[in-house]
PDB file of C-alpha atoms in Angstrom:
ATOM      1  CA  MET I   1     155.312  91.932  15.431  1.00 40.00           C
ATOM      2  CA  ASP I   2     152.682  92.978  17.899  1.00 45.00           C
ATOM      3  CA  GLU I   3     149.452  93.539  15.898  1.00 46.00           C
ATOM      4  CA  THR I   4     148.478  96.434  18.406  1.00 49.00           C
ATOM      5  CA  SER I   5     151.316  98.627  17.139  1.00 55.00           C
ATOM      6  CA  GLN I   6     149.986  98.158  13.514  1.00 62.00           C
ATOM      7  CA  GLY I   7     147.005  99.864  11.923  1.00 70.00           C
ATOM      8  CA  VAL I   8     145.827 103.283  11.023  1.00 80.00           C
ATOM      9  CA  ASN I   9     145.698 105.833  13.775  1.00 89.00           C
ATOM     10  CA  SER I  10     143.034 108.144  11.954  1.00 90.00           C
ATOM     11  CA  VAL I  11     140.565 104.994  11.858  1.00 92.00           C
ATOM     12  CA  ASP I  12     140.973 104.718  15.697  1.00 91.00           C
ATOM     13  CA  ILE I  13     140.510 108.423  16.042  1.00 94.00           C
ATOM     14  CA  ALA I  14     137.299 108.195  13.693  1.00 94.00           C
ATOM     15  CA  VAL I  15     136.070 105.392  15.798  1.00 93.00           C
ATOM     16  CA  THR I  16     136.644 107.246  18.975  1.00 94.00           C
ATOM     17  CA  ILE I  17     134.486 110.111  17.664  1.00 95.00           C
ATOM     18  CA  LEU I  18     131.645 107.971  16.742  1.00 93.00           C
ATOM     19  CA  THR I  19     131.669 106.236  20.100  1.00 90.00           C
ATOM     20  CA  PHE I  20     131.664 109.487  21.720  1.00 91.00           C
ATOM     21  CA  VAL I  21     128.678 110.841  19.821  1.00 91.00           C
ATOM     22  CA  ALA I  22     126.926 107.527  20.463  1.00 87.00           C
ATOM     23  CA  SER I  23     127.307 107.792  24.257  1.00 86.00           C
ATOM     24  CA  GLN I  24     125.858 111.284  24.191  1.00 87.00           C
ATOM     25  CA  ASN I  25     122.394 109.900  23.166  1.00 80.00           C
ATOM     26  CA  GLY I  26     123.349 109.996  19.466  1.00 84.00           C
ATOM     27  CA  GLN I  27     124.070 113.705  19.096  1.00 86.00           C
ATOM     28  CA  ALA I  28     126.527 116.176  20.447  1.00 91.00           C
ATOM     29  CA  ARG I  29     128.322 119.615  19.852  1.00 93.00           C
ATOM     30  CA  ALA I  30     131.521 119.909  18.126  1.00 93.00           C
ATOM     31  CA  ILE I  31     133.179 121.535  21.143  1.00 94.00           C
ATOM     32  CA  ASP I  32     131.971 118.614  23.262  1.00 93.00           C
ATOM     33  CA  ILE I  33     133.249 116.053  20.789  1.00 95.00           C
ATOM     34  CA  ALA I  34     136.754 118.072  20.790  1.00 95.00           C
ATOM     35  CA  ASN I  35     136.890 117.862  24.538  1.00 93.00           C
ATOM     36  CA  GLY I  36     135.825 114.385  25.016  1.00 92.00           C
ATOM     37  CA  CYS I  37     138.058 112.942  22.272  1.00 94.00           C
ATOM     38  CA  ASN I  38     141.061 115.172  23.192  1.00 94.00           C
ATOM     39  CA  LEU I  39     141.262 116.703  19.804  1.00 94.00           C
ATOM     40  CA  SER I  40     141.935 120.316  18.720  1.00 94.00           C
ATOM     41  CA  LYS I  41     138.899 122.249  16.742  1.00 92.00           C
ATOM     42  CA  SER I  42     140.661 122.232  13.566  1.00 92.00           C
ATOM     43  CA  ARG I  43     141.786 118.633  13.579  1.00 93.00           C
ATOM     44  CA  LEU I  44     138.401 117.495  14.701  1.00 94.00           C
ATOM     45  CA  HIS I  45     136.772 119.522  11.712  1.00 94.00           C
ATOM     46  CA  LYS I  46     138.630 117.224   9.294  1.00 93.00           C
ATOM     47  CA  TYR I  47     137.144 114.175  10.620  1.00 94.00           C
ATOM     48  CA  LEU I  48     133.677 115.748  10.823  1.00 93.00           C
ATOM     49  CA  VAL I  49     133.794 116.517   7.232  1.00 91.00           C
ATOM     50  CA  SER I  50     134.726 112.929   6.291  1.00 91.00           C
ATOM     51  CA  LEU I  51     132.391 111.401   8.465  1.00 93.00           C
ATOM     52  CA  CYS I  52     129.395 113.538   7.392  1.00 89.00           C
ATOM     53  CA  ARG I  53     130.451 112.942   3.772  1.00 87.00           C
ATOM     54  CA  THR I  54     130.282 109.195   4.220  1.00 87.00           C
ATOM     55  CA  GLY I  55     127.091 109.122   6.074  1.00 85.00           C
ATOM     56  CA  MET I  56     128.609 108.025   9.337  1.00 89.00           C
ATOM     57  CA  LEU I  57     127.458 111.176  10.871  1.00 90.00           C
ATOM     58  CA  ARG I  58     125.241 114.053   9.961  1.00 87.00           C
ATOM     59  CA  GLN I  59     124.639 117.485  11.265  1.00 85.00           C
ATOM     60  CA  ASN I  60     121.081 118.487  12.223  1.00 81.00           C
ATOM     61  CA  GLU I  61     119.373 122.011  11.776  1.00 70.00           C
ATOM     62  CA  LYS I  62     120.655 122.959  15.292  1.00 78.00           C
ATOM     63  CA  GLY I  63     124.254 122.235  14.325  1.00 83.00           C
ATOM     64  CA  LEU I  64     124.507 118.983  16.506  1.00 89.00           C
ATOM     65  CA  TYR I  65     126.584 116.012  15.081  1.00 91.00           C
ATOM     66  CA  CYS I  66     124.171 112.941  15.091  1.00 88.00           C
ATOM     67  CA  LEU I  67     124.772 109.234  14.156  1.00 85.00           C
ATOM     68  CA  GLY I  68     124.168 109.121  10.135  1.00 82.00           C
ATOM     69  CA  SER I  69     122.314 106.848   8.032  1.00 78.00           C
ATOM     70  CA  THR I  70     125.269 104.882   6.874  1.00 80.00           C
ATOM     71  CA  LEU I  71     126.327 104.003  10.470  1.00 78.00           C
ATOM     72  CA  LEU I  72     122.740 102.884  11.432  1.00 75.00           C
ATOM     73  CA  GLN I  73     122.573 100.532   8.330  1.00 72.00           C
ATOM     74  CA  LEU I  74     125.741  99.123   9.202  1.00 75.00           C
ATOM     75  CA  ALA I  75     124.610  98.375  12.535  1.00 69.00           C
ATOM     76  CA  GLY I  76     121.555  96.556  11.013  1.00 61.00           C
ATOM     77  CA  SER I  77     119.074  99.450  12.022  1.00 51.00           C
ATOM     78  CA  PRO I  78     117.473 101.418   9.279  1.00 49.00           C
ATOM     79  CA  ALA I  79     117.651 105.246   9.909  1.00 45.00           C
ATOM     80  CA  THR I  80     113.756 105.207  10.225  1.00 46.00           C
ATOM     81  CA  ASN I  81     113.765 102.629  12.941  1.00 46.00           C
ATOM     82  CA  THR I  82     114.746 104.723  15.859  1.00 59.00           C
ATOM     83  CA  ASP I  83     114.058 104.622  19.695  1.00 75.00           C
ATOM     84  CA  PRO I  84     111.345 107.258  20.490  1.00 85.00           C
ATOM     85  CA  ILE I  85     112.517 107.789  23.990  1.00 86.00           C
ATOM     86  CA  GLY I  86     116.080 108.160  22.777  1.00 82.00           C
ATOM     87  CA  GLU I  87     114.853 110.884  20.129  1.00 84.00           C
ATOM     88  CA  LEU I  88     112.992 112.647  22.758  1.00 89.00           C
ATOM     89  CA  ASN I  89     115.965 112.755  25.175  1.00 87.00           C
ATOM     90  CA  ALA I  90     118.286 113.904  22.475  1.00 85.00           C
ATOM     91  CA  ALA I  91     115.855 116.712  21.522  1.00 88.00           C
ATOM     92  CA  LEU I  92     115.790 117.797  25.291  1.00 90.00           C
ATOM     93  CA  ILE I  93     119.442 117.943  25.538  1.00 87.00           C
ATOM     94  CA  ALA I  94     119.579 120.147  22.576  1.00 87.00           C
ATOM     95  CA  PHE I  95     116.770 122.127  24.027  1.00 91.00           C
ATOM     96  CA  ARG I  96     118.658 122.610  27.410  1.00 90.00           C
ATOM     97  CA  ASP I  97     121.685 123.539  25.375  1.00 88.00           C
ATOM     98  CA  THR I  98     119.800 126.204  23.408  1.00 89.00           C
ATOM     99  CA  TYR I  99     117.515 127.700  26.116  1.00 91.00           C
ATOM    100  CA  ASN I 100     119.817 126.761  29.220  1.00 91.00           C
ATOM    101  CA  HIS I 101     116.955 125.376  31.091  1.00 93.00           C
ATOM    102  CA  SER I 102     117.054 121.827  32.808  1.00 92.00           C
ATOM    103  CA  THR I 103     115.280 119.182  31.030  1.00 93.00           C
ATOM    104  CA  GLY I 104     114.067 115.742  31.672  1.00 93.00           C
ATOM    105  CA  VAL I 105     112.113 112.602  30.237  1.00 94.00           C
ATOM    106  CA  VAL I 106     109.364 111.320  32.492  1.00 94.00           C
ATOM    107  CA  ILE I 107     107.895 107.932  31.767  1.00 93.00           C
ATOM    108  CA  ALA I 108     104.913 105.913  33.253  1.00 91.00           C
ATOM    109  CA  THR I 109     105.921 102.554  34.965  1.00 90.00           C
ATOM    110  CA  ASP I 110     103.917  99.948  36.883  1.00 86.00           C
ATOM    111  CA  SER I 111     105.255 101.736  40.185  1.00 86.00           C
ATOM    112  CA  GLY I 112     104.315 105.236  38.960  1.00 90.00           C
ATOM    113  CA  LEU I 113     105.920 108.107  37.206  1.00 93.00           C
ATOM    114  CA  VAL I 114     109.757 108.158  36.921  1.00 93.00           C
ATOM    115  CA  LEU I 115     112.174 110.788  35.805  1.00 91.00           C
ATOM    116  CA  ARG I 116     114.290 108.504  33.468  1.00 89.00           C
ATOM    117  CA  HIS I 117     116.743 111.041  32.119  1.00 88.00           C
ATOM    118  CA  TYR I 118     117.702 114.526  33.691  1.00 89.00           C
ATOM    119  CA  HIS I 119     119.893 117.174  32.060  1.00 89.00           C
ATOM    120  CA  ARG I 120     120.953 120.027  34.376  1.00 88.00           C
ATOM    121  CA  SER I 121     121.260 123.491  32.987  1.00 88.00           C
ATOM    122  CA  PHE I 122     124.552 125.270  32.894  1.00 87.00           C
ATOM    123  CA  ARG I 123     123.403 128.044  35.554  1.00 84.00           C
ATOM    124  CA  ASN I 124     125.385 128.449  38.688  1.00 82.00           C
ATOM    125  CA  VAL I 125     122.200 127.833  40.782  1.00 74.00           C
ATOM    126  CA  ASP I 126     119.806 125.371  39.650  1.00 74.00           C
ATOM    127  CA  ILE I 127     118.051 121.982  40.440  1.00 75.00           C
ATOM    128  CA  ASP I 128     119.630 118.563  40.499  1.00 76.00           C
ATOM    129  CA  PHE I 129     117.879 115.351  40.291  1.00 78.00           C
ATOM    130  CA  LEU I 130     119.184 111.601  40.204  1.00 74.00           C
ATOM    131  CA  PRO I 131     117.911 109.425  37.121  1.00 71.00           C
ATOM    132  CA  ASN I 132     114.900 107.285  38.088  1.00 80.00           C
ATOM    133  CA  THR I 133     113.585 109.726  40.642  1.00 86.00           C
ATOM    134  CA  PRO I 134     109.915 109.091  41.403  1.00 89.00           C
ATOM    135  CA  VAL I 135     107.635 111.868  40.329  1.00 90.00           C
ATOM    136  CA  PRO I 136     104.476 112.678  42.263  1.00 88.00           C
ATOM    137  CA  LEU I 137     101.339 112.162  40.200  1.00 86.00           C
ATOM    138  CA  HIS I 138      99.185 115.060  42.093  1.00 85.00           C
ATOM    139  CA  ALA I 139     102.061 117.464  42.643  1.00 85.00           C
ATOM    140  CA  SER I 140     103.907 117.839  39.259  1.00 90.00           C
ATOM    141  CA  SER I 141     103.374 119.073  35.720  1.00 94.00           C
ATOM    142  CA  ALA I 142     104.329 115.544  34.290  1.00 94.00           C
ATOM    143  CA  GLY I 143     101.567 114.259  36.473  1.00 94.00           C
ATOM    144  CA  GLN I 144      99.020 116.643  35.175  1.00 95.00           C
ATOM    145  CA  VAL I 145     100.012 115.770  31.586  1.00 96.00           C
ATOM    146  CA  LEU I 146      99.656 111.951  32.289  1.00 95.00           C
ATOM    147  CA  MET I 147      96.151 112.602  33.728  1.00 95.00           C
ATOM    148  CA  SER I 148      95.217 114.872  30.761  1.00 95.00           C
ATOM    149  CA  PHE I 149      96.503 112.609  27.951  1.00 94.00           C
ATOM    150  CA  SER I 150      95.611 109.226  29.036  1.00 91.00           C
ATOM    151  CA  ASP I 151      92.400 107.393  30.290  1.00 89.00           C
ATOM    152  CA  TYR I 152      92.500 108.924  33.732  1.00 90.00           C
ATOM    153  CA  GLN I 153      89.186 109.814  35.080  1.00 91.00           C
ATOM    154  CA  PRO I 154      88.935 113.233  36.805  1.00 90.00           C
ATOM    155  CA  GLN I 155      88.117 112.965  40.480  1.00 90.00           C
ATOM    156  CA  ASN I 156      86.208 116.287  40.951  1.00 92.00           C
ATOM    157  CA  PRO I 157      85.080 119.259  38.910  1.00 94.00           C
ATOM    158  CA  ALA I 158      88.107 121.388  39.449  1.00 92.00           C
ATOM    159  CA  GLN I 159      90.445 118.576  38.310  1.00 91.00           C
ATOM    160  CA  ALA I 160      88.209 117.984  35.041  1.00 94.00           C
ATOM    161  CA  GLN I 161      88.454 121.869  34.458  1.00 94.00           C
ATOM    162  CA  LEU I 162      92.321 121.806  34.801  1.00 93.00           C
ATOM    163  CA  ILE I 163      92.634 118.888  32.602  1.00 94.00           C
ATOM    164  CA  ALA I 164      90.463 120.377  29.848  1.00 95.00           C
ATOM    165  CA  GLN I 165      92.707 123.510  30.219  1.00 95.00           C
ATOM    166  CA  ILE I 166      95.868 121.462  29.572  1.00 96.00           C
ATOM    167  CA  GLN I 167      94.484 119.537  26.763  1.00 95.00           C
ATOM    168  CA  ALA I 168      93.482 122.768  25.101  1.00 95.00           C
ATOM    169  CA  GLN I 169      96.886 124.523  25.542  1.00 95.00           C
ATOM    170  CA  GLY I 170      99.104 121.344  25.082  1.00 95.00           C
ATOM    171  CA  TYR I 171     101.122 121.795  28.126  1.00 96.00           C
ATOM    172  CA  ALA I 172     101.090 121.790  31.900  1.00 96.00           C
ATOM    173  CA  VAL I 173     102.652 124.097  34.648  1.00 95.00           C
ATOM    174  CA  ARG I 174     103.445 123.404  38.165  1.00 91.00           C
ATOM    175  CA  TYR I 175     103.606 126.792  39.724  1.00 86.00           C
ATOM    176  CA  ASN I 176     103.851 125.907  43.404  1.00 76.00           C
ATOM    177  CA  PRO I 177     107.137 124.613  45.038  1.00 66.00           C
ATOM    178  CA  THR I 178     107.214 121.049  45.998  1.00 61.00           C
ATOM    179  CA  GLN I 179     109.410 118.498  47.498  1.00 57.00           C
ATOM    180  CA  GLY I 180     111.477 121.115  49.368  1.00 49.00           C
ATOM    181  CA  ILE I 181     112.533 123.291  46.091  1.00 54.00           C
ATOM    182  CA  PRO I 182     111.426 126.758  47.004  1.00 54.00           C
ATOM    183  CA  GLY I 183     110.486 128.818  44.033  1.00 61.00           C
ATOM    184  CA  ALA I 184     111.011 126.227  41.455  1.00 79.00           C
ATOM    185  CA  GLN I 185     108.509 125.777  38.676  1.00 88.00           C
ATOM    186  CA  SER I 186     108.087 122.927  35.937  1.00 93.00           C
ATOM    187  CA  ILE I 187     106.443 122.852  32.482  1.00 96.00           C
ATOM    188  CA  ALA I 188     105.670 119.593  30.872  1.00 97.00           C
ATOM    189  CA  CYS I 189     104.132 118.498  27.556  1.00 97.00           C
ATOM    190  CA  PRO I 190     103.070 115.005  26.082  1.00 96.00           C
ATOM    191  CA  PHE I 191     105.238 113.100  23.686  1.00 95.00           C
ATOM    192  CA  ARG I 192     102.851 110.647  21.818  1.00 92.00           C
ATOM    193  CA  ASN I 193     103.024 107.894  18.947  1.00 87.00           C
ATOM    194  CA  GLN I 194     101.268 107.830  15.687  1.00 83.00           C
ATOM    195  CA  LYS I 195      98.137 106.196  17.577  1.00 85.00           C
ATOM    196  CA  GLY I 196      97.974 109.224  19.832  1.00 87.00           C
ATOM    197  CA  GLU I 197      99.117 107.080  22.779  1.00 90.00           C
ATOM    198  CA  LEU I 198     101.318 108.802  25.496  1.00 93.00           C
ATOM    199  CA  VAL I 199     104.684 107.463  25.054  1.00 93.00           C
ATOM    200  CA  ALA I 200     106.624 109.885  27.542  1.00 95.00           C
ATOM    201  CA  ILE I 201     106.552 113.412  29.029  1.00 96.00           C
ATOM    202  CA  ALA I 202     109.079 116.020  28.229  1.00 96.00           C
ATOM    203  CA  VAL I 203     109.827 118.283  30.973  1.00 96.00           C
ATOM    204  CA  THR I 204     111.723 121.635  31.714  1.00 95.00           C
ATOM    205  CA  MET I 205     112.170 123.108  35.205  1.00 90.00           C
ATOM    206  CA  GLY I 206     113.791 125.731  36.937  1.00 89.00           C
ATOM    207  CA  PHE I 207     113.527 129.059  38.669  1.00 88.00           C
ATOM    208  CA  PHE I 208     110.999 130.762  36.159  1.00 89.00           C
ATOM    209  CA  SER I 209     109.134 133.983  36.284  1.00 88.00           C
ATOM    210  CA  THR I 210     105.434 133.904  35.877  1.00 88.00           C
ATOM    211  CA  ASP I 211     105.639 136.227  32.759  1.00 93.00           C
ATOM    212  CA  ALA I 212     108.323 133.982  31.264  1.00 93.00           C
ATOM    213  CA  ILE I 213     106.395 130.606  31.576  1.00 94.00           C
ATOM    214  CA  PRO I 214     104.280 130.986  28.517  1.00 95.00           C
ATOM    215  CA  GLN I 215     107.150 131.565  26.325  1.00 96.00           C
ATOM    216  CA  ILE I 216     109.230 128.635  27.778  1.00 96.00           C
ATOM    217  CA  ALA I 217     106.199 126.365  27.494  1.00 96.00           C
ATOM    218  CA  ALA I 218     105.822 127.350  23.752  1.00 95.00           C
ATOM    219  CA  GLN I 219     109.478 126.506  22.980  1.00 95.00           C
ATOM    220  CA  LEU I 220     109.200 123.085  24.871  1.00 95.00           C
ATOM    221  CA  VAL I 221     106.206 122.173  22.849  1.00 95.00           C
ATOM    222  CA  ARG I 222     107.673 123.116  19.507  1.00 92.00           C
ATOM    223  CA  SER I 223     110.731 121.206  20.422  1.00 91.00           C
ATOM    224  CA  VAL I 224     108.579 118.056  21.014  1.00 92.00           C
ATOM    225  CA  ALA I 225     106.415 118.848  18.127  1.00 90.00           C
ATOM    226  CA  ALA I 226     109.138 118.143  15.557  1.00 84.00           C
ATOM    227  CA  LEU I 227     109.150 114.352  16.874  1.00 80.00           C
ATOM    228  CA  ASP I 228     105.475 113.927  17.682  1.00 54.00           C
ATOM    229  CA  PRO I 229     103.270 113.130  14.759  1.00 51.00           C
ATOM    230  CA  GLN I 230     100.311 114.185  16.813  1.00 47.00           C
ATOM    231  CA  HIS I 231     101.142 117.936  16.692  1.00 47.00           C
TER     232      HIS I 231
END
């Protein structure tokens, strides 16, 4: 008898659910899991209950389903041994889902700043970027954060004043359009490790009004603060 015709279908479905969640940077909404795994909401709910009860999944405070401690232990990775960039990226996906603003993870490489991950908002009109897009140092909020939270030396008094302001408020804003994107603003804040070293930069971008920027910046900082031991 063909072994592929044997087995338990429910196990296959559970593995499909876990694989889908893993493919979404380790966390996903129930509706997205249902769509991605071609399951009805009621049928998916039964699997989610069992997977959470056994520790294969867990539900975080935002209601997203994440990889659980049992699954991480089976994979040989303790739940406390996580990828900080992956955690930041997952938090920015949740930020996008909550506030409907595009988000991204910027990292510093030997060749300059790079937008490593990008998550477009669900708005009809917004900004699109390809992963690994170069980010200008002097014309971006991410560049301002890098200069403010690294060993960068200010080149002039105006830049030194800007850096001091960013350090005090904990985020940077690019108000002026750049790279052919009229009216688009960006907000960035640092993501640091326990030693206070800059690991990555969290960014949200869109067509923000000036009055809305402080509130959006505060929301971004709070989202990163949950992961950043320096806050």
